[in-house]
mmCIF file of N, CA and C in Angstrom:
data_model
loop_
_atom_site.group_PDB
_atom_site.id
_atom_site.type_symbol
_atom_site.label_atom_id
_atom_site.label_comp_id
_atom_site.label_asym_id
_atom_site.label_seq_id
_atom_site.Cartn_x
_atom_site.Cartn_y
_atom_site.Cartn_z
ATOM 1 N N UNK A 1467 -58.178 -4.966 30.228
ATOM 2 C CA UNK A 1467 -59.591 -4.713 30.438
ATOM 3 C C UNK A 1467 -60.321 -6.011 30.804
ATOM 4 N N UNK A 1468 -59.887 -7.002 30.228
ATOM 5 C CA UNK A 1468 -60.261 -8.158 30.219
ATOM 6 C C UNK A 1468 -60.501 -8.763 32.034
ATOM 7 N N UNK A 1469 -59.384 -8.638 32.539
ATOM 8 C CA UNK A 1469 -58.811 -8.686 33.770
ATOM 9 C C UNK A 1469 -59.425 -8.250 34.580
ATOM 10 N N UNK A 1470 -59.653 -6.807 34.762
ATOM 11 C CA UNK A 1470 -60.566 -6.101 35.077
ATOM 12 C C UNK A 1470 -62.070 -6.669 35.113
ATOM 13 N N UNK A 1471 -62.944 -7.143 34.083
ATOM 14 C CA UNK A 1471 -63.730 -7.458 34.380
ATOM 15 C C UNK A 1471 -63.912 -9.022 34.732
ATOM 16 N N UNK A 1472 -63.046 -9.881 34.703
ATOM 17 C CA UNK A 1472 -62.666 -11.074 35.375
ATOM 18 C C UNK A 1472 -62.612 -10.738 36.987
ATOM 19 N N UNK A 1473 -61.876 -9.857 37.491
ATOM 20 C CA UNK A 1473 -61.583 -9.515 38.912
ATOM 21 C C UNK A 1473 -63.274 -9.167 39.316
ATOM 22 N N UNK A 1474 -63.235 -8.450 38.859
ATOM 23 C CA UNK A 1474 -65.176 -7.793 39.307
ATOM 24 C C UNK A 1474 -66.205 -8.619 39.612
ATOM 25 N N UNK A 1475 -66.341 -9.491 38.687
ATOM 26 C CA UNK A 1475 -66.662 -10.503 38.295
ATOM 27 C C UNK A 1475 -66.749 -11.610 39.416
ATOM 28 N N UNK A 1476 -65.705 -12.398 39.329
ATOM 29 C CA UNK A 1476 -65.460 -13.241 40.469
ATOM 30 C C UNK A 1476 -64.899 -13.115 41.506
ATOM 31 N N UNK A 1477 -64.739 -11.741 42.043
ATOM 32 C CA UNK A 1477 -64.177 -11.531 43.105
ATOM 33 C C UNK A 1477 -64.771 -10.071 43.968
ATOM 34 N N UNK A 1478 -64.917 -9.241 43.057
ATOM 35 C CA UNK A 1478 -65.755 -8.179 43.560
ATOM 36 C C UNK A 1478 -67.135 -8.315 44.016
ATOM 37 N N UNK A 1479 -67.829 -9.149 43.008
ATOM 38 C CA UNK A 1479 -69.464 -9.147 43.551
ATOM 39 C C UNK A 1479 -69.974 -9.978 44.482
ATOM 40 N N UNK A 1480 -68.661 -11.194 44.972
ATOM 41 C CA UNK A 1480 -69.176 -12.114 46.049
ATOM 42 C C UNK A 1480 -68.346 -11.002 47.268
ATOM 43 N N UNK A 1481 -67.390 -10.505 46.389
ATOM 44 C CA UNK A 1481 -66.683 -9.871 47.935
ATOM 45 C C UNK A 1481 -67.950 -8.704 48.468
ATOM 46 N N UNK A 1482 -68.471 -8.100 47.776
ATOM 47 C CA UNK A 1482 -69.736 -6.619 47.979
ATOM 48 C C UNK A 1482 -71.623 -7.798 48.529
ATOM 49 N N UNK A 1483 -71.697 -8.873 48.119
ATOM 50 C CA UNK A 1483 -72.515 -9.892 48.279
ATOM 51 C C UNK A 1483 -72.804 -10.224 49.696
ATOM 52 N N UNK A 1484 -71.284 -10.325 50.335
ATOM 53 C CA UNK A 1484 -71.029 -10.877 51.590
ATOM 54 C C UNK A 1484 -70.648 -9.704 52.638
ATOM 55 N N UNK A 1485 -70.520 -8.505 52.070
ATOM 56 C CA UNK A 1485 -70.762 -7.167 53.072
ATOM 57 C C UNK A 1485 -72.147 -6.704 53.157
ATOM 58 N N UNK A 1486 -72.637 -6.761 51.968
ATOM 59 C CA UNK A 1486 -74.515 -6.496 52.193
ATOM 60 C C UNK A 1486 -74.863 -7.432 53.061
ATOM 61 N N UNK A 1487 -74.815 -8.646 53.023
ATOM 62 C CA UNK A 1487 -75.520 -9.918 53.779
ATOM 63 C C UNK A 1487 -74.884 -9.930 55.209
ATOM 64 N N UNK A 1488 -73.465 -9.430 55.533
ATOM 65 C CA UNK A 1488 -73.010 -8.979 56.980
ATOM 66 C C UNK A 1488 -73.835 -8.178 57.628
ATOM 67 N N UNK A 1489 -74.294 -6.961 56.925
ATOM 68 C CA UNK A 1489 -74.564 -6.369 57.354
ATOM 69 C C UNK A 1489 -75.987 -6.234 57.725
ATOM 70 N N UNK A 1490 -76.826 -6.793 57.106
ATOM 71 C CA UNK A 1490 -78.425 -7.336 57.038
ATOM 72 C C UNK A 1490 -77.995 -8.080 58.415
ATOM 73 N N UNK A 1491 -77.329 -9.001 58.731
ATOM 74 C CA UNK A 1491 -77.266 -9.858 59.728
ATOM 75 C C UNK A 1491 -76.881 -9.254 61.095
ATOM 76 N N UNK A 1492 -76.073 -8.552 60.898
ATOM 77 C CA UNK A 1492 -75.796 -7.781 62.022
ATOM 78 C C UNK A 1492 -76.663 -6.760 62.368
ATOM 79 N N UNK A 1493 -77.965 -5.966 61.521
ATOM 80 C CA UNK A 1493 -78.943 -5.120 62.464
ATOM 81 C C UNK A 1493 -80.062 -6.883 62.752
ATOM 82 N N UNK A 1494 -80.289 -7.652 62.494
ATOM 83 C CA UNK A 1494 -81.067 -8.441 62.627
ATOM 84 C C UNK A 1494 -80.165 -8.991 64.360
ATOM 85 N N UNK A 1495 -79.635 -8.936 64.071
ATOM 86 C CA UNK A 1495 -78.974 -9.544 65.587
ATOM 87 C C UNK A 1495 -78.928 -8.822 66.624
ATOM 88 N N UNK A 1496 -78.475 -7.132 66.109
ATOM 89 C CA UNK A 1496 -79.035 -6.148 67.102
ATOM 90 C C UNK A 1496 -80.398 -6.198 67.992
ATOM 91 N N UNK A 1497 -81.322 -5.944 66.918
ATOM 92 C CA UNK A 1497 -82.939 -6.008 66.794
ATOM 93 C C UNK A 1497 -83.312 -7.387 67.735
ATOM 94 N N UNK A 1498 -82.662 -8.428 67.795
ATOM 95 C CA UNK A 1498 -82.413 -9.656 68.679
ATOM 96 C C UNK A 1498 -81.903 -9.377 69.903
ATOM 97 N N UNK A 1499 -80.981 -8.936 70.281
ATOM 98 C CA UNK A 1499 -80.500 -8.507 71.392
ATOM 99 C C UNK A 1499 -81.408 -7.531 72.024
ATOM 100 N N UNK A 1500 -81.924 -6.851 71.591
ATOM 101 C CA UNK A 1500 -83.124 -5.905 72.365
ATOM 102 C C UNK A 1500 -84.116 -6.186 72.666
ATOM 103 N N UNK A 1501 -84.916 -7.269 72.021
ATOM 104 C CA UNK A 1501 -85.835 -7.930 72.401
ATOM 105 C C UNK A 1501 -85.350 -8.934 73.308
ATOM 106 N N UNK A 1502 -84.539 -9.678 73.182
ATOM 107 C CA UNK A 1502 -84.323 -10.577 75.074
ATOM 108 C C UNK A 1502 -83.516 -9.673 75.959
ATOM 109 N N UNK A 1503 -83.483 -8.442 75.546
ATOM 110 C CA UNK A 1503 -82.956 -7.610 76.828
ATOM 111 C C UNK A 1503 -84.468 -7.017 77.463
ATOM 112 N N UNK A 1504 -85.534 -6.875 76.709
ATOM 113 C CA UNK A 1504 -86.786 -6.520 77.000
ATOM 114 C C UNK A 1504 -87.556 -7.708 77.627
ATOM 115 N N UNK A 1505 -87.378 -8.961 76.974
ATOM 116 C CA UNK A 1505 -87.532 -9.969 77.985
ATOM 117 C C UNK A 1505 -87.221 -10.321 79.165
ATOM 118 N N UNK A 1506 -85.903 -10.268 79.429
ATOM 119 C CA UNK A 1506 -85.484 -10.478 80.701
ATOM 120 C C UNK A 1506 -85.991 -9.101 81.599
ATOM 121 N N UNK A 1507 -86.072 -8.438 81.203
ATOM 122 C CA UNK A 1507 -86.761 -6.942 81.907
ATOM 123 C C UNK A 1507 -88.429 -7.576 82.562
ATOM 124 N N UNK A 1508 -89.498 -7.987 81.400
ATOM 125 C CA UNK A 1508 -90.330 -8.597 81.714
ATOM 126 C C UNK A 1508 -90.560 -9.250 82.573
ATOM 127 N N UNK A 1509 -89.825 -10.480 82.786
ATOM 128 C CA UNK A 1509 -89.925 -11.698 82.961
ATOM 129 C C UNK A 1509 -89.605 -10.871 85.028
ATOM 130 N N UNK A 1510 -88.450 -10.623 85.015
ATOM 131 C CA UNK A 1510 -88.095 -9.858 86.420
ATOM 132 C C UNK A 1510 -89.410 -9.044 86.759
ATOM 133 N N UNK A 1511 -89.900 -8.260 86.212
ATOM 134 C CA UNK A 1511 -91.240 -7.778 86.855
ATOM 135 C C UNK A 1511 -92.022 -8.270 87.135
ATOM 136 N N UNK A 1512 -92.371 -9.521 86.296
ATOM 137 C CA UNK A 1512 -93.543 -10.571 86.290
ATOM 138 C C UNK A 1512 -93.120 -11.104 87.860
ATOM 139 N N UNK A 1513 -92.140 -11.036 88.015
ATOM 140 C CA UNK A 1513 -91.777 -11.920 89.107
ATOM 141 C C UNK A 1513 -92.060 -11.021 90.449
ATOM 142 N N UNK A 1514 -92.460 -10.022 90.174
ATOM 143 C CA UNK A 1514 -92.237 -9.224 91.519
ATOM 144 C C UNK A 1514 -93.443 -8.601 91.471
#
């Protein structure tokens, strides 16, 4: 049991830590990519 919560502990909650925070990062990068795809859209009209 002991083990068990040793594993959880130091290995489960940075391992579940660093999939939440992947994943926060990756719609933030999405959400990034759409806005300079909307830019470059802009910027080409501006031009014309």
């Amino acid at each position: 049991m002991e083990q068990l919560v040793y594993l959880l502990s130091n290995v489960g909650f940075p391992i579940v830590i660093c999939l939440y925070l992947l994943m926060r990062i990756e719609e933030k990068l999405e959400t990034l990519t759409n806005a300079i795809s909307s830019l470059g859209s802009a910027i080409v009209s501006m031009k014309e």
